Short mmCIF file of C-alpha atoms in Angstrom, two decimals:
data_model
loop_
_atom_site.label_atom_id
_atom_site.label_comp_id
_atom_site.label_asym_id
_atom_site.label_seq_id
_atom_site.Cartn_x
_atom_site.Cartn_y
_atom_site.Cartn_z
CA UNK A 1 -6.52 -10.76 -19.86
CA UNK A 2 -7.55 -12.46 -23.03
CA UNK A 3 -4.07 -11.36 -24.66
CA UNK A 4 -2.07 -12.73 -21.77
CA UNK A 5 -4.03 -16.06 -21.53
CA UNK A 6 -2.62 -16.78 -24.86
CA UNK A 7 1.00 -16.62 -23.56
CA UNK A 8 3.50 -17.47 -26.41
CA UNK A 9 6.99 -15.77 -26.24
CA UNK A 10 7.48 -16.21 -30.06
CA UNK A 11 4.54 -14.15 -30.90
CA UNK A 12 3.70 -12.04 -27.89
CA UNK A 13 4.90 -8.56 -27.87
CA UNK A 14 7.67 -7.82 -25.37
CA UNK A 15 5.52 -5.38 -23.42
CA UNK A 16 2.77 -8.07 -22.96
CA UNK A 17 5.46 -10.63 -21.99
CA UNK A 18 6.70 -7.98 -19.30
CA UNK A 19 3.11 -7.52 -17.88
CA UNK A 20 2.55 -11.26 -17.90
CA UNK A 21 6.21 -11.76 -16.01
CA UNK A 22 5.53 -9.00 -13.57
CA UNK A 23 1.85 -10.36 -12.71
CA UNK A 24 3.35 -13.88 -12.08
CA UNK A 25 6.31 -12.95 -9.99
CA UNK A 26 4.44 -10.67 -7.89
CA UNK A 27 1.35 -12.95 -7.44
CA UNK A 28 2.80 -16.39 -6.91
CA UNK A 29 4.43 -15.96 -3.66
CA UNK A 30 1.46 -13.71 -2.49
CA UNK A 31 -0.87 -16.59 -3.41
CA UNK A 32 0.94 -19.33 -1.70
CA UNK A 33 0.97 -17.20 1.43
CA UNK A 34 -2.54 -15.90 1.58
CA UNK A 35 -4.67 -17.91 -0.94
CA UNK A 36 -3.18 -21.52 -0.99
CA UNK A 37 -6.48 -22.86 -2.40
CA UNK A 38 -5.08 -21.40 -5.79
CA UNK A 39 -2.83 -24.46 -5.68
CA UNK A 40 -5.08 -27.09 -5.04
CA UNK A 41 -4.72 -28.49 -8.68
CA UNK A 42 -1.08 -27.73 -8.81
CA UNK A 43 0.93 -28.66 -5.75
CA UNK A 44 3.25 -25.91 -4.55
CA UNK A 45 5.94 -25.48 -1.89
CA UNK A 46 7.10 -22.47 -0.17
CA UNK A 47 10.58 -22.91 -1.79
CA UNK A 48 8.97 -23.62 -5.19
CA UNK A 49 6.82 -20.59 -5.03
CA UNK A 50 9.93 -18.45 -4.27
CA UNK A 51 11.73 -20.08 -7.02
CA UNK A 52 9.24 -19.59 -9.51
CA UNK A 53 8.67 -15.72 -8.48
CA UNK A 54 12.51 -15.40 -8.73
CA UNK A 55 12.60 -16.83 -12.23
CA UNK A 56 9.76 -14.72 -13.52
CA UNK A 57 11.50 -11.57 -11.67
CA UNK A 58 14.54 -12.50 -13.58
CA UNK A 59 12.60 -12.69 -16.76
CA UNK A 60 10.75 -9.36 -16.09
CA UNK A 61 14.01 -7.57 -15.42
CA UNK A 62 15.40 -8.89 -18.82
CA UNK A 63 12.35 -7.77 -20.67
CA UNK A 64 12.47 -4.34 -18.79
CA UNK A 65 16.14 -3.87 -20.12
CA UNK A 66 15.01 -4.60 -23.67
CA UNK A 67 12.05 -2.19 -23.61
CA UNK A 68 13.81 0.60 -21.63
CA UNK A 69 14.94 2.36 -24.97
CA UNK A 70 11.64 1.66 -26.60
CA UNK A 71 8.80 4.00 -26.66
CA UNK A 72 6.72 3.22 -23.43
CA UNK A 73 3.26 1.82 -23.34
CA UNK A 74 0.38 1.50 -20.84
CA UNK A 75 1.06 -2.23 -20.42
CA UNK A 76 4.80 -1.62 -19.62
CA UNK A 77 4.00 1.21 -17.05
CA UNK A 78 1.54 -1.23 -15.36
CA UNK A 79 4.20 -4.05 -15.59
CA UNK A 80 6.70 -1.56 -13.72
CA UNK A 81 4.15 -0.91 -11.03
CA UNK A 82 3.70 -4.60 -10.37
CA UNK A 83 7.39 -4.87 -9.87
CA UNK A 84 6.97 -2.31 -7.00
CA UNK A 85 4.23 -4.55 -5.53
CA UNK A 86 6.65 -7.47 -5.91
CA UNK A 87 9.15 -6.07 -3.97
CA UNK A 88 6.80 -4.74 -1.24
CA UNK A 89 5.48 -8.35 -0.99
CA UNK A 90 8.86 -9.73 -0.66
CA UNK A 91 10.13 -7.24 1.73
CA UNK A 92 12.82 -5.92 -0.37
CA UNK A 93 11.97 -2.36 -0.01
CA UNK A 94 15.44 -0.86 -0.88
CA UNK A 95 14.62 -1.02 -4.61
CA UNK A 96 11.10 0.22 -4.40
CA UNK A 97 12.02 3.65 -5.38
CA UNK A 98 14.00 2.55 -8.53
CA UNK A 99 10.88 0.85 -10.02
CA UNK A 100 8.39 3.25 -9.00
CA UNK A 101 10.71 5.95 -10.67
CA UNK A 102 10.80 3.94 -13.92
CA UNK A 103 6.83 3.88 -13.88
CA UNK A 104 6.79 7.53 -13.22
CA UNK A 105 9.15 8.19 -16.10
CA UNK A 106 7.03 5.88 -18.26
CA UNK A 107 3.80 7.83 -17.33
CA UNK A 108 5.40 11.16 -17.92
CA UNK A 109 6.55 10.11 -21.55
CA UNK A 110 2.98 8.89 -22.30
CA UNK A 111 1.71 12.01 -20.79
CA UNK A 112 -0.70 10.06 -18.49
CA UNK A 113 -1.10 13.18 -16.37
CA UNK A 114 -3.45 14.70 -18.97
CA UNK A 115 -6.73 13.42 -20.34
CA UNK A 116 -5.57 13.70 -23.77
CA UNK A 117 -2.50 11.86 -23.05
CA UNK A 118 -4.46 9.04 -21.65
CA UNK A 119 -6.52 9.11 -24.73
CA UNK A 120 -3.51 8.98 -26.98
CA UNK A 121 -1.97 6.13 -25.03
CA UNK A 122 -5.21 4.20 -25.13
CA UNK A 123 -5.55 4.59 -28.81
CA UNK A 124 -2.05 3.22 -29.23
CA UNK A 125 -2.61 0.30 -26.98
CA UNK A 126 -6.30 -0.72 -27.93
CA UNK A 127 -5.97 -2.85 -31.12
CA UNK A 128 -9.41 -4.65 -31.31
CA UNK A 129 -10.58 -3.31 -27.84
CA UNK A 130 -12.94 -0.38 -27.33
CA UNK A 131 -10.54 2.81 -26.76
CA UNK A 132 -13.04 3.92 -24.06
CA UNK A 133 -12.21 0.68 -22.02
CA UNK A 134 -8.64 1.17 -22.56
CA UNK A 135 -8.82 4.79 -21.41
CA UNK A 136 -10.36 3.44 -18.09
CA UNK A 137 -7.35 1.03 -17.81
CA UNK A 138 -5.08 4.04 -18.29
CA UNK A 139 -6.74 5.97 -15.48
CA UNK A 140 -6.31 2.97 -13.27
CA UNK A 141 -2.85 2.69 -14.01
CA UNK A 142 -2.42 6.35 -13.10
CA UNK A 143 -4.22 5.61 -9.75
CA UNK A 144 -2.02 2.58 -8.99
CA UNK A 145 1.05 4.67 -9.76
CA UNK A 146 -0.18 7.44 -7.46
CA UNK A 147 -0.75 5.00 -4.50
CA UNK A 148 2.71 3.23 -5.11
CA UNK A 149 4.50 6.71 -5.38
CA UNK A 150 2.95 7.81 -2.07
CA UNK A 151 3.92 4.48 -0.49
CA UNK A 152 7.50 4.42 -1.75
CA UNK A 153 8.32 8.29 -1.20
CA UNK A 154 6.87 7.57 2.40
CA UNK A 155 9.02 4.62 3.13
CA UNK A 156 12.26 6.25 1.80
CA UNK A 157 11.49 9.91 2.90
CA UNK A 158 12.04 11.04 -0.68
CA UNK A 159 9.98 13.78 -2.72
CA UNK A 160 6.85 12.47 -4.36
CA UNK A 161 7.28 12.21 -8.05
CA UNK A 162 3.49 12.14 -8.86
CA UNK A 163 2.16 15.49 -8.01
CA UNK A 164 -1.72 15.59 -7.72
CA UNK A 165 -1.66 19.45 -7.10
CA UNK A 166 -1.30 19.91 -10.87
CA UNK A 167 -4.69 20.70 -12.01
CA UNK A 168 -4.85 18.04 -14.92
CA UNK A 169 -3.63 15.30 -12.55
CA UNK A 170 -6.05 16.24 -9.96
CA UNK A 171 -8.95 16.26 -12.34
CA UNK A 172 -8.06 12.66 -13.31
CA UNK A 173 -7.58 11.21 -9.90
CA UNK A 174 -10.58 12.86 -8.41
CA UNK A 175 -13.04 11.29 -10.74
CA UNK A 176 -13.34 8.59 -8.29
CA UNK A 177 -13.44 4.69 -8.80
CA UNK A 178 -13.79 3.36 -12.26
CA UNK A 179 -16.59 1.18 -13.38
CA UNK A 180 -14.48 -2.40 -13.59
CA UNK A 181 -15.86 -5.57 -12.44
CA UNK A 182 -16.24 -5.46 -8.75
CA UNK A 183 -18.85 -4.56 -6.02
CA UNK A 184 -19.58 -1.13 -4.59
CA UNK A 185 -17.49 -1.70 -1.52
CA UNK A 186 -14.33 -2.38 -3.76
CA UNK A 187 -14.88 1.08 -5.50
CA UNK A 188 -15.36 2.81 -1.97
CA UNK A 189 -12.26 1.09 -0.92
CA UNK A 190 -10.39 2.57 -3.95
CA UNK A 191 -11.84 6.20 -3.22
CA UNK A 192 -10.84 5.90 0.65
CA UNK A 193 -7.36 4.83 -0.35
CA UNK A 194 -7.14 7.84 -2.34
CA UNK A 195 -8.32 10.19 0.44
CA UNK A 196 -5.71 8.48 2.86
CA UNK A 197 -3.04 9.11 0.39
CA UNK A 198 -3.90 12.72 -0.17
CA UNK A 199 -3.96 13.22 3.69
CA UNK A 200 -0.66 11.50 3.99
CA UNK A 201 0.91 13.77 1.45
CA UNK A 202 -0.52 16.92 3.06
CA UNK A 203 0.86 15.85 6.51
CA UNK A 204 4.42 15.16 4.99
CA UNK A 205 4.56 18.46 3.04
CA UNK A 206 3.26 20.41 6.01
CA UNK A 207 5.14 18.83 8.98
CA UNK A 208 8.23 17.31 7.53
CA UNK A 209 9.39 20.27 5.51
CA UNK A 210 12.99 21.13 6.66
CA UNK A 211 12.82 24.53 5.04
CA UNK A 212 10.18 25.71 7.57
CA UNK A 213 11.21 26.48 11.12
CA UNK A 214 7.83 26.61 12.64
CA UNK A 215 4.63 25.15 11.49
CA UNK A 216 1.58 27.48 11.92
CA UNK A 217 -1.20 26.16 14.10
CA UNK A 218 -3.75 26.76 11.55
CA UNK A 219 -2.04 24.34 9.15
CA UNK A 220 -2.19 21.57 11.76
CA UNK A 221 -5.86 22.49 12.62
CA UNK A 222 -6.83 22.23 9.08
CA UNK A 223 -5.35 18.75 8.53
CA UNK A 224 -7.04 17.63 11.78
CA UNK A 225 -10.49 18.84 10.37
CA UNK A 226 -9.54 16.84 7.13
CA UNK A 227 -8.78 13.83 9.20
CA UNK A 228 -12.09 14.09 11.30
CA UNK A 229 -14.10 14.37 8.11
CA UNK A 230 -12.19 11.34 6.64
CA UNK A 231 -13.18 9.46 9.77
CA UNK A 232 -16.79 10.28 9.57
CA UNK A 233 -16.96 8.92 5.97
CA UNK A 234 -15.72 5.42 7.04
CA UNK A 235 -18.38 2.69 6.97
CA UNK A 236 -19.54 1.38 10.33
CA UNK A 237 -18.12 -1.50 11.97
CA UNK A 238 -20.56 -4.26 11.43
CA UNK A 239 -21.02 -7.79 10.54
CA UNK A 240 -20.76 -8.51 6.70
CA UNK A 241 -20.26 -11.26 4.00
CA UNK A 242 -18.42 -8.89 1.83
CA UNK A 243 -14.52 -9.06 1.89
CA UNK A 244 -14.27 -5.63 0.37
CA UNK A 245 -16.70 -4.08 3.02
CA UNK A 246 -14.41 -5.73 5.85
CA UNK A 247 -11.43 -4.09 4.07
CA UNK A 248 -13.24 -0.85 4.05
CA UNK A 249 -14.13 -1.02 7.89
CA UNK A 250 -10.65 -2.37 9.06
CA UNK A 251 -8.02 -1.23 6.64
CA UNK A 252 -9.12 2.35 6.42
CA UNK A 253 -9.83 2.68 10.16
CA UNK A 254 -6.35 1.58 10.84
CA UNK A 255 -4.91 3.86 8.42
CA UNK A 256 -7.07 6.82 9.79
CA UNK A 257 -5.56 6.35 13.40
CA UNK A 258 -2.01 5.98 11.75
CA UNK A 259 -2.63 9.41 10.26
CA UNK A 260 -3.14 10.83 13.51
CA UNK A 261 0.34 9.46 14.71
CA UNK A 262 1.87 10.66 11.54
CA UNK A 263 0.52 14.10 12.19
CA UNK A 264 1.53 14.25 15.81
CA UNK A 265 4.39 11.90 16.56
CA UNK A 266 6.95 14.66 15.85
CA UNK A 267 5.46 16.83 18.49
CA UNK A 268 5.93 14.50 21.39
CA UNK A 269 5.80 14.91 24.53
CA UNK A 270 3.58 17.98 23.94
CA UNK A 271 0.32 17.00 25.97
CA UNK A 272 -2.07 17.16 23.07
CA UNK A 273 0.02 15.31 20.75
CA UNK A 274 0.70 12.62 23.47
CA UNK A 275 -3.05 12.06 23.85
CA UNK A 276 -3.61 12.12 20.09
CA UNK A 277 -0.91 9.35 19.58
CA UNK A 278 -1.77 7.15 22.50
CA UNK A 279 -5.58 7.22 21.70
CA UNK A 280 -4.64 6.31 17.95
CA UNK A 281 -2.14 3.58 18.96
CA UNK A 282 -4.69 1.95 21.29
CA UNK A 283 -7.35 2.28 18.85
CA UNK A 284 -5.20 0.48 16.28
CA UNK A 285 -4.59 -2.37 18.74
CA UNK A 286 -8.30 -2.89 19.22
CA UNK A 287 -9.00 -2.88 15.47
CA UNK A 288 -6.22 -5.40 14.78
CA UNK A 289 -7.90 -7.65 17.30
CA UNK A 290 -11.15 -7.27 16.06
CA UNK A 291 -10.12 -7.92 12.69
CA UNK A 292 -8.05 -10.90 13.45
CA UNK A 293 -10.70 -13.74 12.91
CA UNK A 294 -11.19 -12.25 9.31
CA UNK A 295 -7.72 -10.87 8.58
CA UNK A 296 -6.77 -11.33 4.91
CA UNK A 297 -3.82 -10.23 2.55
CA UNK A 298 -4.63 -6.61 3.28
CA UNK A 299 -3.01 -6.96 6.49
CA UNK A 300 0.25 -6.47 4.57
CA UNK A 301 -0.58 -2.70 3.65
CA UNK A 302 -1.21 -2.14 7.34
CA UNK A 303 1.96 -3.15 8.75
CA UNK A 304 3.28 0.43 8.64
CA UNK A 305 0.52 1.42 11.08
CA UNK A 306 1.12 -1.49 13.27
CA UNK A 307 4.67 -0.38 13.53
CA UNK A 308 3.40 3.23 14.23
CA UNK A 309 1.33 2.09 17.14
CA UNK A 310 4.23 -0.14 18.49
CA UNK A 311 6.56 2.83 18.55
CA UNK A 312 3.97 4.84 20.54
CA UNK A 313 3.38 2.18 23.04
CA UNK A 314 7.24 1.74 23.36
CA UNK A 315 7.42 5.29 24.18
CA UNK A 316 5.04 4.68 27.04
CA UNK A 317 6.63 1.28 28.40
CA UNK A 318 8.77 3.39 31.01
CA UNK A 319 6.04 5.82 31.80
CA UNK A 320 2.76 5.75 33.84
CA UNK A 321 1.08 4.03 31.27
CA UNK A 322 3.58 1.02 31.34
CA UNK A 323 0.83 -1.77 32.00
CA UNK A 324 -1.32 -0.46 29.40
CA UNK A 325 1.51 -0.25 26.80
CA UNK A 326 2.73 -3.69 27.60
CA UNK A 327 -0.82 -5.22 27.17
CA UNK A 328 -1.01 -3.37 23.76
CA UNK A 329 2.44 -4.52 22.56
CA UNK A 330 1.47 -8.21 23.65
CA UNK A 331 -1.77 -8.02 21.78
CA UNK A 332 0.00 -6.62 18.51
CA UNK A 333 2.67 -9.19 18.56
CA UNK A 334 0.17 -11.94 19.00
CA UNK A 335 -1.81 -10.49 16.15
CA UNK A 336 1.26 -10.79 13.84
CA UNK A 337 2.21 -14.22 14.80
CA UNK A 338 -1.35 -15.49 13.99
CA UNK A 339 -1.18 -14.33 10.42
CA UNK A 340 0.16 -16.46 7.47
CA UNK A 341 3.29 -14.47 7.45
CA UNK A 342 4.11 -15.26 10.94
CA UNK A 343 7.51 -17.01 9.98
CA UNK A 344 8.75 -14.07 8.02
CA UNK A 345 7.59 -11.88 10.84
CA UNK A 346 9.76 -13.59 13.46
CA UNK A 347 12.85 -12.59 11.43
CA UNK A 348 12.00 -8.87 11.38
CA UNK A 349 14.09 -6.66 13.63
CA UNK A 350 11.09 -4.70 14.74
CA UNK A 351 9.05 -7.76 15.90
CA UNK A 352 12.24 -9.16 17.45
CA UNK A 353 12.57 -5.91 19.50
CA UNK A 354 9.00 -5.81 20.58
CA UNK A 355 9.47 -9.65 21.76
CA UNK A 356 12.74 -8.65 23.56
CA UNK A 357 11.05 -5.61 25.40
CA UNK A 358 7.96 -8.00 26.56
CA UNK A 359 10.39 -10.73 27.67
CA UNK A 360 12.09 -8.12 29.88
CA UNK A 361 8.93 -7.33 31.69
CA UNK A 362 7.90 -11.00 31.83
CA UNK A 363 5.48 -11.30 28.95
CA UNK A 364 5.54 -14.02 26.60
CA UNK A 365 4.02 -14.09 22.92
CA UNK A 366 4.56 -17.53 21.70
#
């Protein structure tokens, strides 16, 4: 942070400039949408935030092209991860896999998948900083890359590039949250995110493997046991003043229910899968409604689960659960339209489709 606060293009290394630009382009539109108080001393408009983000993104791409054939650094790998976040934030998901792939290749060249590789990369980056602190930074970059690789691969139905089944990677990732500034609930959030990603990967490898004709029942049962244990580990729903505690309560309960849908959706209309998916979809509706008074920018990572629940409820619209399904869809659309991203949401095909279905059945959401 201290290095970046002294921003000077004439003296700052290109990798640090790349990180600086990637942070600004990723955060400025995010902050304008979800944290407008940031701009109280610097008036900002929606068009201005987008223009500024685009300018810094163009600068980041230019810097990436100049750094691409240079030896990679931890800072450059982190910056490439930020570009994935930028495109997630802006809804331009078609290029996620490009930047996550660049970050993965940088991490491989740095050998971040081994403790010794992280140590070497930290020593090269440290400068005047304690190497042990930079090692923590290196591990956190690997964690971020693991999360982003899971999201990008899932979104594009492509193979994972960060493979924690390799012993050295697993040993690094399974060490748990790192002692950066932040409360215990922030560290718990990271750990729960890791568990959710691990279960997501197991489900995709088990249930979406085209080379396997029939999936053994025992494999599904094992995943269900893991999912149940994950659900038990989640903090209880209760009043709290901690934003990270709220995120642990709602974000990961929503993800937990989404994992039940991911596991069973391909087996519909099998009765047990129908029940699992329906129960999970209705639970997601209730969770979003309960979270709405406190909902924050971590709504964005839960949009995937909102769509999963919507798909299940749409499946029931023409069946015996029609009224329950329409009630659920109406609640979900109203949640979306009460968030700061309501204007963008109205332009999204899946939200428009939900509104059309509701309108056909005499329901309004405006």
